[in-house]
XYZ file of C-alpha atoms in Angstrom:
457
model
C 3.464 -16.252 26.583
C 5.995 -18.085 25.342
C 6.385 -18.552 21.220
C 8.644 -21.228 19.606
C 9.932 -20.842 16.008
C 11.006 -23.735 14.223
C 13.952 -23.309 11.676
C 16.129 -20.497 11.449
C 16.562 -19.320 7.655
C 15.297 -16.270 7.060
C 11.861 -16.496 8.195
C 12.474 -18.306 11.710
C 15.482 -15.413 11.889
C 13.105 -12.412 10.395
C 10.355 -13.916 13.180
C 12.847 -14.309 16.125
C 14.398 -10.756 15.440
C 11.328 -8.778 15.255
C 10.335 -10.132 18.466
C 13.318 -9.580 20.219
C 13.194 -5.826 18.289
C 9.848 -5.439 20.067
C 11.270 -6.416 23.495
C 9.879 -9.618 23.440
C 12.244 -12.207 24.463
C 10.362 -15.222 25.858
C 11.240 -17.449 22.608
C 13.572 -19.604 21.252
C 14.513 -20.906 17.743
C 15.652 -24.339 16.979
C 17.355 -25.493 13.133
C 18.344 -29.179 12.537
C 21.341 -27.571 10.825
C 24.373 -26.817 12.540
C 24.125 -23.572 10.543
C 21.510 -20.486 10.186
C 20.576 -19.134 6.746
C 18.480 -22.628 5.729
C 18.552 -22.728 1.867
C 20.092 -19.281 1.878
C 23.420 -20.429 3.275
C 26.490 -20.520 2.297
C 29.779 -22.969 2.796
C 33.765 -22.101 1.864
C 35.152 -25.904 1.007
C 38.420 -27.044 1.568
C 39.768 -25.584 -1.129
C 39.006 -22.141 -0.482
C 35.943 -21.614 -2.462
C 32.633 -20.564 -1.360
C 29.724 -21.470 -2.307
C 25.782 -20.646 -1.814
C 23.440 -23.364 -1.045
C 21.174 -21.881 -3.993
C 21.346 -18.747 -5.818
C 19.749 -15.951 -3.632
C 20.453 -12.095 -4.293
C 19.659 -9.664 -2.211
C 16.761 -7.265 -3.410
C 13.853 -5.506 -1.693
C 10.340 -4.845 -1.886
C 10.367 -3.840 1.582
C 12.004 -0.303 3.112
C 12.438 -2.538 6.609
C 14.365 -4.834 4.599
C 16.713 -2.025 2.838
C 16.985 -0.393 6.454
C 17.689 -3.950 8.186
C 20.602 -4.902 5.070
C 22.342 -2.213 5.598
C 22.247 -1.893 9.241
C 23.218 -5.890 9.235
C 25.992 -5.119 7.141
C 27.328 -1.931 7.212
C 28.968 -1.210 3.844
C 29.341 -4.836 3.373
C 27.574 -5.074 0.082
C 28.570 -5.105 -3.652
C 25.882 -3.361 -5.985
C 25.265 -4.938 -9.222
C 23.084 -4.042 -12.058
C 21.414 -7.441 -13.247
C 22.900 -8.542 -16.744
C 20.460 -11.710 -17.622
C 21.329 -13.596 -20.569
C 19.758 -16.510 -22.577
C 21.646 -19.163 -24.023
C 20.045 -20.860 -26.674
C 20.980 -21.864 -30.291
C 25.010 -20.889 -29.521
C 24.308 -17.467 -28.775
C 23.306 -15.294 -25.994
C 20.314 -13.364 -26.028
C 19.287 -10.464 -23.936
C 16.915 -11.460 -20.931
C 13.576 -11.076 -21.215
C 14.120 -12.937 -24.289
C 11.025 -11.590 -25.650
C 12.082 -8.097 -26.192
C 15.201 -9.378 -27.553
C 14.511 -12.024 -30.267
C 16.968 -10.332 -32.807
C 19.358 -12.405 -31.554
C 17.479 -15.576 -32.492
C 18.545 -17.573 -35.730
C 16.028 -15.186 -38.123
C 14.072 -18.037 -39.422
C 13.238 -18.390 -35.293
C 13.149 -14.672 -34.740
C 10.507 -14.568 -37.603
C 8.149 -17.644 -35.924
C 8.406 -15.359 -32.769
C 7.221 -12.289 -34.621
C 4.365 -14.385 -36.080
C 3.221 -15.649 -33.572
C 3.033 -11.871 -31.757
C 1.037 -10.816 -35.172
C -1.396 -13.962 -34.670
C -2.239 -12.934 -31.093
C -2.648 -8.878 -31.620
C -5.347 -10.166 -34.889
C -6.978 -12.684 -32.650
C -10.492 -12.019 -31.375
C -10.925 -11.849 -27.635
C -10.567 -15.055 -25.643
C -11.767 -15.986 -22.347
C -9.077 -15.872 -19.637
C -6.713 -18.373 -19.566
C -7.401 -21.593 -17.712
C -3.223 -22.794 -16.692
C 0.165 -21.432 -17.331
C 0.099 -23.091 -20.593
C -2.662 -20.956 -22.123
C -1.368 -17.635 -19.833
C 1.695 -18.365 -22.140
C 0.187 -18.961 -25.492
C -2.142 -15.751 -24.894
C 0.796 -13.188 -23.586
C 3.373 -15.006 -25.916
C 2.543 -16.196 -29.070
C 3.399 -19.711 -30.226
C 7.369 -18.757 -31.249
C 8.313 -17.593 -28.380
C 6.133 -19.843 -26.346
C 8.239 -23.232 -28.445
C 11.943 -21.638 -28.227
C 11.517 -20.156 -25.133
C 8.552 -19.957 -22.653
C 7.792 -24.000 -22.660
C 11.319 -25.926 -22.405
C 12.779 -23.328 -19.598
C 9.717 -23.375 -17.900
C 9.611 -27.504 -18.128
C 12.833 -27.483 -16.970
C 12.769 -25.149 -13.714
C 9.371 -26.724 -12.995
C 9.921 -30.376 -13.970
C 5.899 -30.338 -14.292
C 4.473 -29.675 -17.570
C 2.715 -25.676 -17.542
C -0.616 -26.794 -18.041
C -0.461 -28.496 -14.132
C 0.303 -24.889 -12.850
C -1.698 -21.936 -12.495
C -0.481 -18.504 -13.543
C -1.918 -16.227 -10.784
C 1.444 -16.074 -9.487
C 3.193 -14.635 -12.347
C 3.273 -10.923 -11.042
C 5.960 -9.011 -11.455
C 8.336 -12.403 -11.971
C 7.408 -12.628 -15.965
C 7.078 -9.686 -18.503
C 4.727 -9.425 -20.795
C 4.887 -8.381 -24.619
C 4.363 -5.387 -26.040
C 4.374 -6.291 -29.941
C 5.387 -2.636 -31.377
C 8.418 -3.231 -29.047
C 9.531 -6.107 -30.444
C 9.067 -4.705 -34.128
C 10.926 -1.335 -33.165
C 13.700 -3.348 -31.533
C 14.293 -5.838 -33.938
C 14.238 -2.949 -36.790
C 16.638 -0.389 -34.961
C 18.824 -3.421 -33.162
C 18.000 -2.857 -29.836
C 18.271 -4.209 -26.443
C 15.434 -4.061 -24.421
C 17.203 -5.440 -20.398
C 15.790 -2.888 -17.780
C 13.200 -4.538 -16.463
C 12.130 -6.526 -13.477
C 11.576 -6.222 -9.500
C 15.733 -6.907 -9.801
C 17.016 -4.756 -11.952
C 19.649 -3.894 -9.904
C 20.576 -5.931 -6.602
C 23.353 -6.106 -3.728
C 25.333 -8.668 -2.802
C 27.709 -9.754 0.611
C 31.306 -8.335 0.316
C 32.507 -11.207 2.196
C 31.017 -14.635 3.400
C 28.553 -14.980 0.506
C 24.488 -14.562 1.206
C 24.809 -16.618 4.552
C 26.820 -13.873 5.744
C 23.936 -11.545 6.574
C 21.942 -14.716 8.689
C 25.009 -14.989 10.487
C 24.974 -11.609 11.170
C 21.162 -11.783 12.307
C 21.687 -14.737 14.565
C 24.360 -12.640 16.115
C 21.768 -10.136 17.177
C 19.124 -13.080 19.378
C 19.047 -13.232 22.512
C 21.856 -15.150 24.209
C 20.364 -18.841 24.852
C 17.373 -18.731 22.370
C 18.918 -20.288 19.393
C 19.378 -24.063 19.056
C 21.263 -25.742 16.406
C 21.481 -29.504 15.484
C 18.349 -29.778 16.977
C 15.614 -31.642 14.997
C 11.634 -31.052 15.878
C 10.634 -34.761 16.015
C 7.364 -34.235 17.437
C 4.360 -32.058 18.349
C 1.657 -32.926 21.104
C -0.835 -30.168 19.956
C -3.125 -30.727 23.064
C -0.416 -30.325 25.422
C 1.188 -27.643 23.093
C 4.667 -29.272 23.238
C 7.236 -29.594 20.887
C 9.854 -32.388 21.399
C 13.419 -32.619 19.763
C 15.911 -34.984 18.258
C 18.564 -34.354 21.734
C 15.058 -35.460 23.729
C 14.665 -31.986 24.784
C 10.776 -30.563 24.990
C 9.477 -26.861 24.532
C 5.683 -26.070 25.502
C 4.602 -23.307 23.534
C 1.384 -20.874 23.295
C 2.385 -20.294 19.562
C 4.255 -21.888 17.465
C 6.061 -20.408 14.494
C 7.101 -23.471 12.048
C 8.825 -22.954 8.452
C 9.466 -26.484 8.132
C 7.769 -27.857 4.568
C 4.321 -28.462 5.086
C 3.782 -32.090 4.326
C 6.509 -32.566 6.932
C 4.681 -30.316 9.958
C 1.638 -32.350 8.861
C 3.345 -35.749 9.354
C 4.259 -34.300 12.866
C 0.866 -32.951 13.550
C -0.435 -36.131 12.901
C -3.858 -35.030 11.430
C -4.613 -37.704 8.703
C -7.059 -35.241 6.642
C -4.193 -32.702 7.087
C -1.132 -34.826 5.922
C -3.384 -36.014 2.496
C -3.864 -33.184 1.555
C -0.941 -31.426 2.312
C 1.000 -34.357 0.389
C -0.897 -33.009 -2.589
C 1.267 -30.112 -2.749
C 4.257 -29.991 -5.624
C 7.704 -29.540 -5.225
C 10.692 -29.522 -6.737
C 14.308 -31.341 -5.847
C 17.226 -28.861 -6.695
C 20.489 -30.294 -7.337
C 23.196 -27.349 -7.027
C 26.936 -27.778 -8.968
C 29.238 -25.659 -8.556
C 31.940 -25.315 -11.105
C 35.559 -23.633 -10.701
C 37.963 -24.142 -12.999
C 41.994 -23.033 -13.111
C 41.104 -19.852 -14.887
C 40.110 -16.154 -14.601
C 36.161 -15.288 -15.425
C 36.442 -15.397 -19.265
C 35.925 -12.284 -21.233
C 32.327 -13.228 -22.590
C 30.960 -14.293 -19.221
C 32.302 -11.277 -17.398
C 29.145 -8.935 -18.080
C 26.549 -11.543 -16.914
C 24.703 -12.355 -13.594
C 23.135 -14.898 -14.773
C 22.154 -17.242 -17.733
C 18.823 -19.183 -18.823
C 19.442 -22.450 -20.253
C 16.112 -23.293 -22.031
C 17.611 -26.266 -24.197
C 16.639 -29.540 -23.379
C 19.717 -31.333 -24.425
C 21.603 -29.660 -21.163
C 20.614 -30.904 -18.048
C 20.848 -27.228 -15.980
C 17.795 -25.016 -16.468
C 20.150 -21.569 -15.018
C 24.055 -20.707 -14.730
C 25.478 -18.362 -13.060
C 28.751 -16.966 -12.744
C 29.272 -16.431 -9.025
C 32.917 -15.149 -8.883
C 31.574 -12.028 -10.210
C 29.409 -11.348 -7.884
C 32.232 -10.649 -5.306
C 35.832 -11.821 -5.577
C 36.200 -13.685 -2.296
C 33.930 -15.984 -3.610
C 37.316 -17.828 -4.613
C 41.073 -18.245 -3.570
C 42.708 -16.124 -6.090
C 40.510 -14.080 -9.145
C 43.266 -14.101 -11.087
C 43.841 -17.871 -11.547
C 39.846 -18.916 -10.601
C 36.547 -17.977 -11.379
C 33.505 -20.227 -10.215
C 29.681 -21.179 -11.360
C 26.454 -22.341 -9.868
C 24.917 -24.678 -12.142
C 21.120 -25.674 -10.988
C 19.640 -28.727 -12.090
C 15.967 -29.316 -11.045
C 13.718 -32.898 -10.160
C 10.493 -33.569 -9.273
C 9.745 -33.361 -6.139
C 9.106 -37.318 -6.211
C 11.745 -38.239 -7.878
C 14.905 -40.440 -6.007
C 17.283 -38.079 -4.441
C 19.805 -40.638 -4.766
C 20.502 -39.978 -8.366
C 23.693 -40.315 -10.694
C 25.970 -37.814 -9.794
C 25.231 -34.390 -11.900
C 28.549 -33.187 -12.317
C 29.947 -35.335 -15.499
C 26.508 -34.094 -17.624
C 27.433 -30.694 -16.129
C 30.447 -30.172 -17.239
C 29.540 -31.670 -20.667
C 27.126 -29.147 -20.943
C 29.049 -26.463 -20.091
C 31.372 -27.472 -23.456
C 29.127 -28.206 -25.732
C 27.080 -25.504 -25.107
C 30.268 -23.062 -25.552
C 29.589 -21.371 -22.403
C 32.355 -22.930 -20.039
C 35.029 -25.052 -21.610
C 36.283 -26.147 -17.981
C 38.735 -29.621 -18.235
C 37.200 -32.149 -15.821
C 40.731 -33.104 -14.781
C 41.894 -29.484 -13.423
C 37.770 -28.247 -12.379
C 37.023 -28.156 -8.672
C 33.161 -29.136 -8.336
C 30.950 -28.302 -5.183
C 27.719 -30.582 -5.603
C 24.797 -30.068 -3.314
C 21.142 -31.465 -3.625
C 18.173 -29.680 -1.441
C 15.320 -31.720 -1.034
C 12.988 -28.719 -1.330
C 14.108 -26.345 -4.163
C 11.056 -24.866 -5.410
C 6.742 -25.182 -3.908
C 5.253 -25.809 -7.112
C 2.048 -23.304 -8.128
C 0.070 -26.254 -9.481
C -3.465 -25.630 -10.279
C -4.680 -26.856 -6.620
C -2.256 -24.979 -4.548
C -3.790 -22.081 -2.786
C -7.237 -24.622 -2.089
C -5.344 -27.088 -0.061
C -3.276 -24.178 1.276
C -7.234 -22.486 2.196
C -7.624 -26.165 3.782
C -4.255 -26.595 5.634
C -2.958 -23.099 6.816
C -6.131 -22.000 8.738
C -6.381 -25.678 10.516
C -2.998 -25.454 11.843
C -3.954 -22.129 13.031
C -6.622 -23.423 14.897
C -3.701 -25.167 16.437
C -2.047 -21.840 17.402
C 0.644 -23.172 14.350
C 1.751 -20.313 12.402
C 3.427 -22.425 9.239
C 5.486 -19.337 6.934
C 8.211 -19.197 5.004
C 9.092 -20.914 1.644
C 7.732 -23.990 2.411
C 5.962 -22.985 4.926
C 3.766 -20.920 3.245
C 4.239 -22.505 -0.404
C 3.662 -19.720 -2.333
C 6.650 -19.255 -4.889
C 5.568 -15.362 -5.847
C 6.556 -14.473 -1.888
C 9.465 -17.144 -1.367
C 12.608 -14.770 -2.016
C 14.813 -13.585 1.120
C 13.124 -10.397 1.615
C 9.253 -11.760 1.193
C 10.982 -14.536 4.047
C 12.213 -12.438 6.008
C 8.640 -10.519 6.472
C 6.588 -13.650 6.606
C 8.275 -13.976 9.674
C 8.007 -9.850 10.749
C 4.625 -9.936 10.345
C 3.676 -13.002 11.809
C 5.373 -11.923 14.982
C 3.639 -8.886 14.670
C -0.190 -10.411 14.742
C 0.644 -12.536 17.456
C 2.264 -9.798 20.027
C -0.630 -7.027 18.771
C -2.997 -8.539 16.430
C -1.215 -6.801 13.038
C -2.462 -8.302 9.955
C -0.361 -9.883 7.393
C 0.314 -9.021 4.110
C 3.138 -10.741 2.703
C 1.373 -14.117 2.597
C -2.001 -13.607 2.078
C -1.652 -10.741 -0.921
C 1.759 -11.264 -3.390
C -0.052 -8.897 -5.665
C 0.106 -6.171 -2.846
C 3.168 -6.329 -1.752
C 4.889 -7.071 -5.430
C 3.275 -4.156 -7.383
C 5.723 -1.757 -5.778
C 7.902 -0.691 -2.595
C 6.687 -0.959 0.944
């Protein structure tokens, strides 16, 4: 039996190493990339400064995942506890913003409370129907106006009323109105919350150092880089690549986006509908200018930008996640700014980075001078799969048919579903896809979120 796993981020990686864990070695894993770690790599410039392809940190749901870290990396991680912020209005506010509106304006704090005090007097409603009513029924319509709608617009580029909610889980907390009286009364900050409370982060070499230290551990001769799929004959079961090389294959392991396997497939009921699926284009900037971390940034991981007038919907200061993220602490600190498109959208847009750094100022978060700042820039296609309304019915149509095909699409964007797209859900997609096809294991990761978000495995 031989099995062929196309890309090698950390589901193609997570796939190809369980195999080769079980002492199956009859595989091989091709990237177009002359890199492993997909949108989880990372890349030190020129200058000296490194940067991640997209912010990623490293938490668990998994105990093979804590067991595999740490044996990838030996010591090699940083622990943080997560410090989430909100910057709206000139002032940061504690994240989830909804336990923490005494930091709003109090004419804005009050709409919030009002809005809480509508909803607990309200008679019982039917469930909601989109994100947009999920909101409005868990939020109120305060915190659903200074909050809840413009981030969301902004990370989604899709208006929350296109999306379904199902996939909310443990990403988004709910409100607990008492809780928001008693800590607006006493002045209290309400932050421990959330499947990443705390998290771990690479020592050295950013988050693409632990894919680098996967690869390591293949097989010798089973990885391929710079080596495009550009075709798939699935009656012959061959795969052929960009260098004109071909693979046959009795399974095939793809965590390519969708849309594009279907294009390769070249089923026309399979390619319209899987072009029906949503996406988003993420444009990543970094930022580093010719000073230290300042003081009021120094305590936070990471910073919601809900306001419309800036064009990044999340900032976050990545020097202080580990220092050899730049050349010299003491003289440089850095920042990932994300910017998000739709997914159909030109990719050739103006450059980001001017409307960046104007943001940073006038938002009073980062007063960095354009003619001293070092700037990164990179733009990923795929950012974000979309949980539109339609989602998990065309994946119900697509997935199984390219199983038929003995195609095993995971991952990201190969399995679409946001709720289990973060490096450890990855990473398992893969594990437990390798799994059912060497002894018929079923999968969890994929077809239940719920399950494996509601606690450790």
């Amino acid at each position: 039996m031989r099995i062929v796993i196309i890309g090698a981020g950390p589901c193609g990686l997570g796939a190809a190493h369980r195999l080769a864990e079980k002492g199956f070695t009859d595989f091989a894993v091709y990237d177009r990339h002359p890199y492993v770690g997909g949108l989880a790599a990372s890349f030190r410039d020129g200058r000296g400064f490194l940067w991640d392809f997209a912010v990623h940190v490293a938490h668990s749901h998994y105990h093979y995942i804590d067991r595999l870290m740490e044996d990838l990396l030996p010591g090699g991680f940083y622990h943080h506890e997560r410090r989430s912020w909100v910057s709206e209005y000139r002032t940061f506010i504690p994240y989830p913003f909804q336990y923490n509106i005494r930091h709003l304006p109090p004419a804005y704090r009050d709409e919030c409370i009002e809005g809480l005090r509508e909803l607990a007097a309200a008679p019982a409603r039917p469930p909601p129907s989109n994100f947009e009513e999920w909101i409005l029924a868990g939020f109120g319509r305060g915190i659903a106006r200074h909050f809840m709608f413009p981030y969301n617009r902004k990370t989604w580029s899709i208006e929350p009323r296109l999306m379904g909610y199902q996939w909310i889980g443990d990403r988004v907390p709910t409100v607990d109105l008492a809780r928001v009286i008693r800590n607006v009364e006493q002045g209290l900050d309400d932050v421990s919350w959330g499947p990443n409370h705390t998290f771990q982060f690479p020592k050295q070499g950013g988050t693409g150092a632990i894919w680098k230290a996967l690869a390591a551990r293949l097989p010798s001769g089973s990885l391929h880089l710079s080596c495009a799929l550009t075709g798939l004959d699935t009656q012959k079961r061959e795969a052929r690549f960009a260098d004109g090389s071909r693979e046959t294959y009795d399974h095939l392991i793809s965590t390519i986006p969708i849309p594009r396997l279907a294009e390769l497939v070249g089923d026309e009921v399979m390619i319209r509908r899987a072009r029906q699926l949503r996406h988003t284009h993420v444009h990543v900037v970094g930022v580093a200018p010719s000073f230290p971390i300042p003081e009021p940034l120094r305590d936070k991981t990471w910073i919601y930008v809900p306001e419309e007038q800036h064009v990044f919907y999340r900032i976050t200061p990545f020097s202080t996640f580990s220092p050899d993220h730049v050349p010299d602490p003491a003289r440089h600190c850095s920042f990932l700014c994300e910017i998000s498109q739709p997914g159909d959208a030109p990719m050739d847009a103006p450059d980001p980075a001017p409307a960046t750094l104007r943001g940073l100022r006038e938002s009073g978060l980062v007063d960095a001078d354009p003619a001293t700042t070092h700037i990164f820039h990179r733009k990923e296609e795929f950012g974000y799969p979309v949980p539109t309304l339609d989602r998990d019915a065309i994946l119900g149509d697509v997935l199984p048919a390219l199983e038929k095909l003995n195609i095993y699409s995971r991952g990201r964007f190969g399995g679409w579903k946001y709720e289990v797209s973060n490096m450890d859900h990855s990473v398992m997609q893969g594990v437990e896809v390798a799994d059912r096809i060497l002894g018929g294991a079923d999968e969890i990761t994929l077809p239940q979120p719920n399950v494996v978000n509601a606690g450790k495995r």
